[in-house]
Coordinates of C-alpha atoms and ligand atoms in Angstrom, one line a residue:
X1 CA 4.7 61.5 72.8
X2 CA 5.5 58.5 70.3
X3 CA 7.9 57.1 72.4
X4 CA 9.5 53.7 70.6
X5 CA 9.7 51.0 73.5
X6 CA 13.0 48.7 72.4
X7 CA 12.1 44.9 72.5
X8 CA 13.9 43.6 75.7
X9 CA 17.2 41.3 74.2
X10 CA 16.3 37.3 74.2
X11 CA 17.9 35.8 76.9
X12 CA 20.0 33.4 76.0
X13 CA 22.1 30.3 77.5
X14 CA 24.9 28.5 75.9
X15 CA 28.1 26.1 77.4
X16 CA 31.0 23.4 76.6
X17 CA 29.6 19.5 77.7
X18 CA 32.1 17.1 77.5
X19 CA 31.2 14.0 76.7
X20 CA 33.7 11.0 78.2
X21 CA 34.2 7.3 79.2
X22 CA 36.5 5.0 78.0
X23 CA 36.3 3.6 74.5
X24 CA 33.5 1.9 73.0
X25 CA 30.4 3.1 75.7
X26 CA 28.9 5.1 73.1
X27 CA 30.4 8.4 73.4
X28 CA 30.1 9.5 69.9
X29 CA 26.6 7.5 68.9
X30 CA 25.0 9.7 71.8
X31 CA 26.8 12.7 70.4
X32 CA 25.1 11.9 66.8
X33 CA 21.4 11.6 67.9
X34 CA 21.9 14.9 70.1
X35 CA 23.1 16.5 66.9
X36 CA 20.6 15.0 64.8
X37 CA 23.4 14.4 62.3
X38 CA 26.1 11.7 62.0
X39 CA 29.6 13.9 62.4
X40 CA 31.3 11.4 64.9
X41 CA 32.0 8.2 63.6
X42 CA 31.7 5.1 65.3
X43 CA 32.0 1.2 65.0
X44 CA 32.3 -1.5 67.6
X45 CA 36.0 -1.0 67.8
X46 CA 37.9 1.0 70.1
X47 CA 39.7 3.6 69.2
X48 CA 37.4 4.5 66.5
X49 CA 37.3 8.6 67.0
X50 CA 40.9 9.8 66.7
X51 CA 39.9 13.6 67.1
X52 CA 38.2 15.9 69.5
X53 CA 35.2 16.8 67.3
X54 CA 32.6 19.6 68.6
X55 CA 28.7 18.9 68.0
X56 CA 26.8 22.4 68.2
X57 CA 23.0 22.1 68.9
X58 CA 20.7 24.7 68.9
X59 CA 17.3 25.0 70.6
X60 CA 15.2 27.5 70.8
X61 CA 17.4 30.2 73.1
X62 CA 19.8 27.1 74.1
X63 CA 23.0 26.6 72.4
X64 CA 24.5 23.4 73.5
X65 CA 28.7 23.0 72.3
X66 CA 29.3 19.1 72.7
X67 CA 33.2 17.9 73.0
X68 CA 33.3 14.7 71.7
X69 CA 36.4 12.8 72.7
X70 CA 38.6 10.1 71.8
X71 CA 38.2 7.1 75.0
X72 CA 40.2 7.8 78.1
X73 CA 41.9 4.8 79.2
X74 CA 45.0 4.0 81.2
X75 CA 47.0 1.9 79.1
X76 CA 49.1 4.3 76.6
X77 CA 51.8 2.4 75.1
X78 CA 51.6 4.4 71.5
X79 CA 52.0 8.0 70.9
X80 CA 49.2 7.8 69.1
X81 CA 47.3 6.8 72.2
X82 CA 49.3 8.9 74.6
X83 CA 48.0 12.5 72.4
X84 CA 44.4 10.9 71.9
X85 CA 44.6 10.8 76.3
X86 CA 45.8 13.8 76.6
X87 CA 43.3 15.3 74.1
X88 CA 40.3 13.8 76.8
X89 CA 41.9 15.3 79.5
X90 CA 42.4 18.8 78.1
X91 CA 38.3 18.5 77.2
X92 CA 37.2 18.1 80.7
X93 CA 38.8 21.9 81.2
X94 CA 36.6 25.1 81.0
X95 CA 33.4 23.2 80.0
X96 CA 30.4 23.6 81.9
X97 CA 28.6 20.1 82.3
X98 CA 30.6 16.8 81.5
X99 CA 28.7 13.8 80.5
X100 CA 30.8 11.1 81.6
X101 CA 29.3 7.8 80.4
X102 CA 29.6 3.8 81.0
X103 CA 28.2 0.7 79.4
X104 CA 25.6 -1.4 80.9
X105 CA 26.5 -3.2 84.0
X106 CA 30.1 -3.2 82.8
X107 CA 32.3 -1.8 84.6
X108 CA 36.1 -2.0 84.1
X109 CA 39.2 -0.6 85.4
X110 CA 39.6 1.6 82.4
X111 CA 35.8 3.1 83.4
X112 CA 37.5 3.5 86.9
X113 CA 40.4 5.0 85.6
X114 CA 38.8 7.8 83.3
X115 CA 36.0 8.7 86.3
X116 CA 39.0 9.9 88.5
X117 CA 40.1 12.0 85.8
X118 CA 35.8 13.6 86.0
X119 CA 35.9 13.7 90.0
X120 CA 39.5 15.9 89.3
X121 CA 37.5 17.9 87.4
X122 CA 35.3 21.3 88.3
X123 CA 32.3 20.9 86.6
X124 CA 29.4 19.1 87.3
X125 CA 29.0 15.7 86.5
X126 CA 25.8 13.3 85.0
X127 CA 26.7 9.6 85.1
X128 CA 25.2 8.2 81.4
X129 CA 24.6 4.4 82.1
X130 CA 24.3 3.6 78.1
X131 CA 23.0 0.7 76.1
X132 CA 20.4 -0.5 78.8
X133 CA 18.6 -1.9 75.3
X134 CA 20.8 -4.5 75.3
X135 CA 20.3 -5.4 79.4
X136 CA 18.7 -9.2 79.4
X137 CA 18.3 -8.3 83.5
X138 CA 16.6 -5.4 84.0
X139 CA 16.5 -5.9 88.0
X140 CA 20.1 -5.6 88.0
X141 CA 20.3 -2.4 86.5
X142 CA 19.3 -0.4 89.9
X143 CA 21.4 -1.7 92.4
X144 CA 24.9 -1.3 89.5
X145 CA 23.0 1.9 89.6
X146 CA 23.6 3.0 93.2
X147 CA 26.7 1.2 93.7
X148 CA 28.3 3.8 90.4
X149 CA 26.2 6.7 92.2
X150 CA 27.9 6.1 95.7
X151 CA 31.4 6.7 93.4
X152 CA 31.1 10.4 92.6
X153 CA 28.8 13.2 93.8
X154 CA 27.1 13.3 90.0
X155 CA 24.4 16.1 90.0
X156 CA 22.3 12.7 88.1
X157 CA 22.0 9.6 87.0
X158 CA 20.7 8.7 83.9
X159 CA 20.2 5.7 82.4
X160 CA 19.2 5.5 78.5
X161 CA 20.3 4.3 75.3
X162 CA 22.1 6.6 73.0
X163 CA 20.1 4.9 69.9
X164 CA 17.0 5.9 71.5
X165 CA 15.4 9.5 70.0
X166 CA 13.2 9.4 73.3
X167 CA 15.9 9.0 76.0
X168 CA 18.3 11.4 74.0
X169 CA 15.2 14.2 74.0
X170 CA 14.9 13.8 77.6
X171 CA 18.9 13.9 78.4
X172 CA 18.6 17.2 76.2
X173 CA 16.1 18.6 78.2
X174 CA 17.9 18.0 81.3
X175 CA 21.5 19.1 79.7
X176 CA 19.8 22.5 78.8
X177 CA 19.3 23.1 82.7
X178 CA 23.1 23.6 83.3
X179 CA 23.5 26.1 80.7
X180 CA 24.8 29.3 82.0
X181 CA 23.2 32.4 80.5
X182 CA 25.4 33.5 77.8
X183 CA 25.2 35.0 74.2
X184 CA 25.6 32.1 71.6
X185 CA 29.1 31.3 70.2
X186 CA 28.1 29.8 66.9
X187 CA 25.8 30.7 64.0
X188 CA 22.5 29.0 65.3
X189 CA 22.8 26.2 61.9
X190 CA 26.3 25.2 62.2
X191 CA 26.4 21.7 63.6
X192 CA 30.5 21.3 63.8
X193 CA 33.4 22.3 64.0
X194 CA 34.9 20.7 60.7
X195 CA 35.5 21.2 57.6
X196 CA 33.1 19.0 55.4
X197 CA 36.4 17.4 54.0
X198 CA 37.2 16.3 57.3
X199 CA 33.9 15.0 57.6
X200 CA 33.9 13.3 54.7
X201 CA 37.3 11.2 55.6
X202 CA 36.0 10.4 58.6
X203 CA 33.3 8.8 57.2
X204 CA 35.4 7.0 54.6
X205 CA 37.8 5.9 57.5
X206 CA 34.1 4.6 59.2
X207 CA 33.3 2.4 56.3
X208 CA 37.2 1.4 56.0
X209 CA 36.9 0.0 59.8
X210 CA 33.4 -1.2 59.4
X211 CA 34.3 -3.1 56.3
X212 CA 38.0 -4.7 57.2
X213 CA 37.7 -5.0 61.2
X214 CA 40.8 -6.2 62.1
X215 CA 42.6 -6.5 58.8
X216 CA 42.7 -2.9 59.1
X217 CA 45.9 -2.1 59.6
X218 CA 46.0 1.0 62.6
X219 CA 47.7 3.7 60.3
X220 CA 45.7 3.9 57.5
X221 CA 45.0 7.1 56.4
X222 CA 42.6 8.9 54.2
X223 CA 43.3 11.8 52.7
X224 CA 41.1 13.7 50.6
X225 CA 42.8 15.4 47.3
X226 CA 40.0 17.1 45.7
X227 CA 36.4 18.6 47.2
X228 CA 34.8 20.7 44.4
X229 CA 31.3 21.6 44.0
X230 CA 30.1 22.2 40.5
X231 CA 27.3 23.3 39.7
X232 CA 25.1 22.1 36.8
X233 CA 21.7 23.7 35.5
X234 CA 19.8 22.3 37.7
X235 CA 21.5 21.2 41.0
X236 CA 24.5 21.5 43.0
X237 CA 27.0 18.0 42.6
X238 CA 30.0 17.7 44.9
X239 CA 33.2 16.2 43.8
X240 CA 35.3 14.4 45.6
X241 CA 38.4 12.4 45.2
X242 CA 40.1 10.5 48.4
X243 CA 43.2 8.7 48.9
X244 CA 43.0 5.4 51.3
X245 CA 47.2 5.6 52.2
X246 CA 48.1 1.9 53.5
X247 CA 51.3 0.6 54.0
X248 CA 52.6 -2.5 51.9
X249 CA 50.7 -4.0 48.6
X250 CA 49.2 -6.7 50.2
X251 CA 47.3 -4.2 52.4
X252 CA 46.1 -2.7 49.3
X253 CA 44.5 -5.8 47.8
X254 CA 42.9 -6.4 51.2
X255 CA 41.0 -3.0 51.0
X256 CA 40.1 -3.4 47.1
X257 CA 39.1 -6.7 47.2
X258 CA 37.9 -9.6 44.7
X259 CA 37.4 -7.9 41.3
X260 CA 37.5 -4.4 43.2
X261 CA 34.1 -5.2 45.2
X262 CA 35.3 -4.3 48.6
X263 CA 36.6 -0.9 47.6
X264 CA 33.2 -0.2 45.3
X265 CA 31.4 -1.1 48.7
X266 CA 33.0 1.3 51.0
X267 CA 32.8 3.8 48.1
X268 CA 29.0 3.8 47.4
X269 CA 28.3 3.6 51.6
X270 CA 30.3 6.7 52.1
X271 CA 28.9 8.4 49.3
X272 CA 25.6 7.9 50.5
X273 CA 26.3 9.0 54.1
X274 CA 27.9 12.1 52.6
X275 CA 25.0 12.5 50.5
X276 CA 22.6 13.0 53.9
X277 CA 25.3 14.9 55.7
X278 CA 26.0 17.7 53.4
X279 CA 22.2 17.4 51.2
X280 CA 23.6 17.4 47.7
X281 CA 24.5 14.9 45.2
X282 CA 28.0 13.5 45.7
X283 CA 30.4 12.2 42.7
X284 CA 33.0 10.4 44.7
X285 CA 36.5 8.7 43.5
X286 CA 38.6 6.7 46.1
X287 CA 41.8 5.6 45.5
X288 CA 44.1 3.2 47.0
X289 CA 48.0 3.9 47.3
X290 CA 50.7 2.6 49.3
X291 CA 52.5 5.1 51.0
X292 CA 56.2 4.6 49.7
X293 CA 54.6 4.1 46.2
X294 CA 53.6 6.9 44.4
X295 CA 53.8 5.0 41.2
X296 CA 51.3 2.7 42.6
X297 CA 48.3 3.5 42.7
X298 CA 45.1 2.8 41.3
X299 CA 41.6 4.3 41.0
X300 CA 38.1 2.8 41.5
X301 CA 35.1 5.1 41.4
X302 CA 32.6 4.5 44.4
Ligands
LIG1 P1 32.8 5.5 71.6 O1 34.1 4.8 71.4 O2 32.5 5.7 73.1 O3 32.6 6.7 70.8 O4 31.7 4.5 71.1 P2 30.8 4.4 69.8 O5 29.8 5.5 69.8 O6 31.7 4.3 68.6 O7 30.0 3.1 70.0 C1 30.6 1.8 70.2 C2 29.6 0.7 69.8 O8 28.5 0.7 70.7 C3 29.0 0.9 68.4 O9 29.0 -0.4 67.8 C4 27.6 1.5 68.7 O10 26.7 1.1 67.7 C5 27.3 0.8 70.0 N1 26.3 1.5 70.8 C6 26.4 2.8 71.2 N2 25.3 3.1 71.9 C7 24.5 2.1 72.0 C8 23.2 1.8 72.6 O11 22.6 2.6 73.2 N3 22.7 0.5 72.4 C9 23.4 -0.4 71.7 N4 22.8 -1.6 71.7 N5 24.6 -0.2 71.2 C10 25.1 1.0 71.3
LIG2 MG1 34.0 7.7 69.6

């Protein structure tokens, strides 16, 4: 009898982490190097992720669905601040793991503050002590170590730095131990959630904050009018045309700059990031218009 013996299913194992601390610990640097990719941006001002952004991994038969979060913290005098709070708190629901990370031996009441939201929480816990690069006293760095693990019943505690390829491999490994068996949720090479015109506003917004600190004003806004691929004979060139939305003409001048330099700056760094993120050749076109203005407006190519 030819009897055909079915090829037993691949077990598989896939979950929600949450990743969360207060602003500026590293949240969404560690959430890059797990993804390999840069889809959260970052800079060394608070606030900097605005959205709840989902980092998809997968290994092998693991399938690891990262919530990257806007900063928990206490103080909420802005709307704005208010939803991006309430945005962390709704992450640390229905996920399966929660990374909840600190920086250093810093420890602040803000850290405090968003650790009571993890203890309210179900899921298990691993206490991220990040940037231990930049520690000048190593010796220091047990006994903060103990005192934080004496805070919460975390399942470990792992210090690292989020820039390291080595400590993120070995924070993957143990992540992947917490999975629950389940089929996979997305195709095994989507890396986000978003759009890649999202993507690619975020990363204008990244080289907006990087480039004008705190001449920024808070509400800028990019907004990106057209994303067009075109295809020539030979390759595949992307087209796309953003709007940087400030709010008075002076602001405007600030983010063009002398003779238009600032503006070409920020326009040839994003490009180039884009250019790695989505692998083809990028024609980009920013623009800078103030928001009562329509007439105003005027177009530098990056
Ligand atoms: P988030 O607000 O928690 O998402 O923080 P970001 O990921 O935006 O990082 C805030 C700042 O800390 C950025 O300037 C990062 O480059 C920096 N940073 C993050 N992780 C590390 C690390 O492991 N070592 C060092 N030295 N800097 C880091
Ligand atoms: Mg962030």
């Amino acid at each position: 009898m030819n009897s055909k013996i079915s090829p037993s299913p691949k077990q598989t194992y896939c979950g929600y982490i949450a990743i969360i601390g207060r602003p500026n610990v590293g949240k969404s640097t560690l959430l890059n190097h797990l993804i390999q990719q840069k889809i959260s941006i970052t800079s060394r001002k608070p606030q900097t992720t605005r959205h709840q952004i989902l980092g998809i991994r997968t290994l092998k038969q693991f399938q690891m669905i990262y919530v990257d979060t806007p900063g928990l913290h206490q103080h909420t005098p802005r709307a704005l601040n208010r939803a991006m709070n309430r945005a962390a708190s709704r992450a640390l629901h229905d996920v399966d793991l929660i990374l909840f990370m600190s920086d250093g031996l810093h420890w602040t009441t803000d850290d405090e503050w968003a650790l009571k939201k993890v203890i309210r929480a179900k899921a298990p816990a691993l206490l991220i002590v990040n940037k231990v690069d930049k520690l000048a006293e190593k010796s220091s760095l047990l006994p903060h170590l103990n005192t934080l693990s004496q805070k919460h019943a975390f399942s470990e505690v792992i210090p690292l730095s989020a820039k390291s390829s080595e400590d993120v491999a070995r924070l993957e490994n143990i992540i992947a131990t917490y999975l629950p068996e389940a089929e996979f949720i997305f195709p095994e090479d989507q890396i986000t959630d978003r759009s890649e015109s999202f993507l690619a506003a975020e990363i204008i917004r990244e080289k907006l904050m990087r480039h004008l600190g705190q001449e920024l004003p808070y509400d800028t806004a990019v907004d990106i009018e057209e994303y067009k691929i075109e295809k020539t004979s030979r390759k595949k060139l992307l087209r796309i045309s953003a709007v940087i939305y400030v709010n008075k003409a002076g602001q405007k001048k600030i983010v063009i700059g002398e003779g238009g330099e600032r503006l070409k700056i920020i326009g040839q760094k994003s490009r180039l990031d884009m250019e790695k993120l989505f692998g083809h050749k990028i024609f980009l076109t920013l623009w800078v218009k103030v928001k009562s203005g329509w007439a105003d407006r005027s177009g530098i190519l990056g």
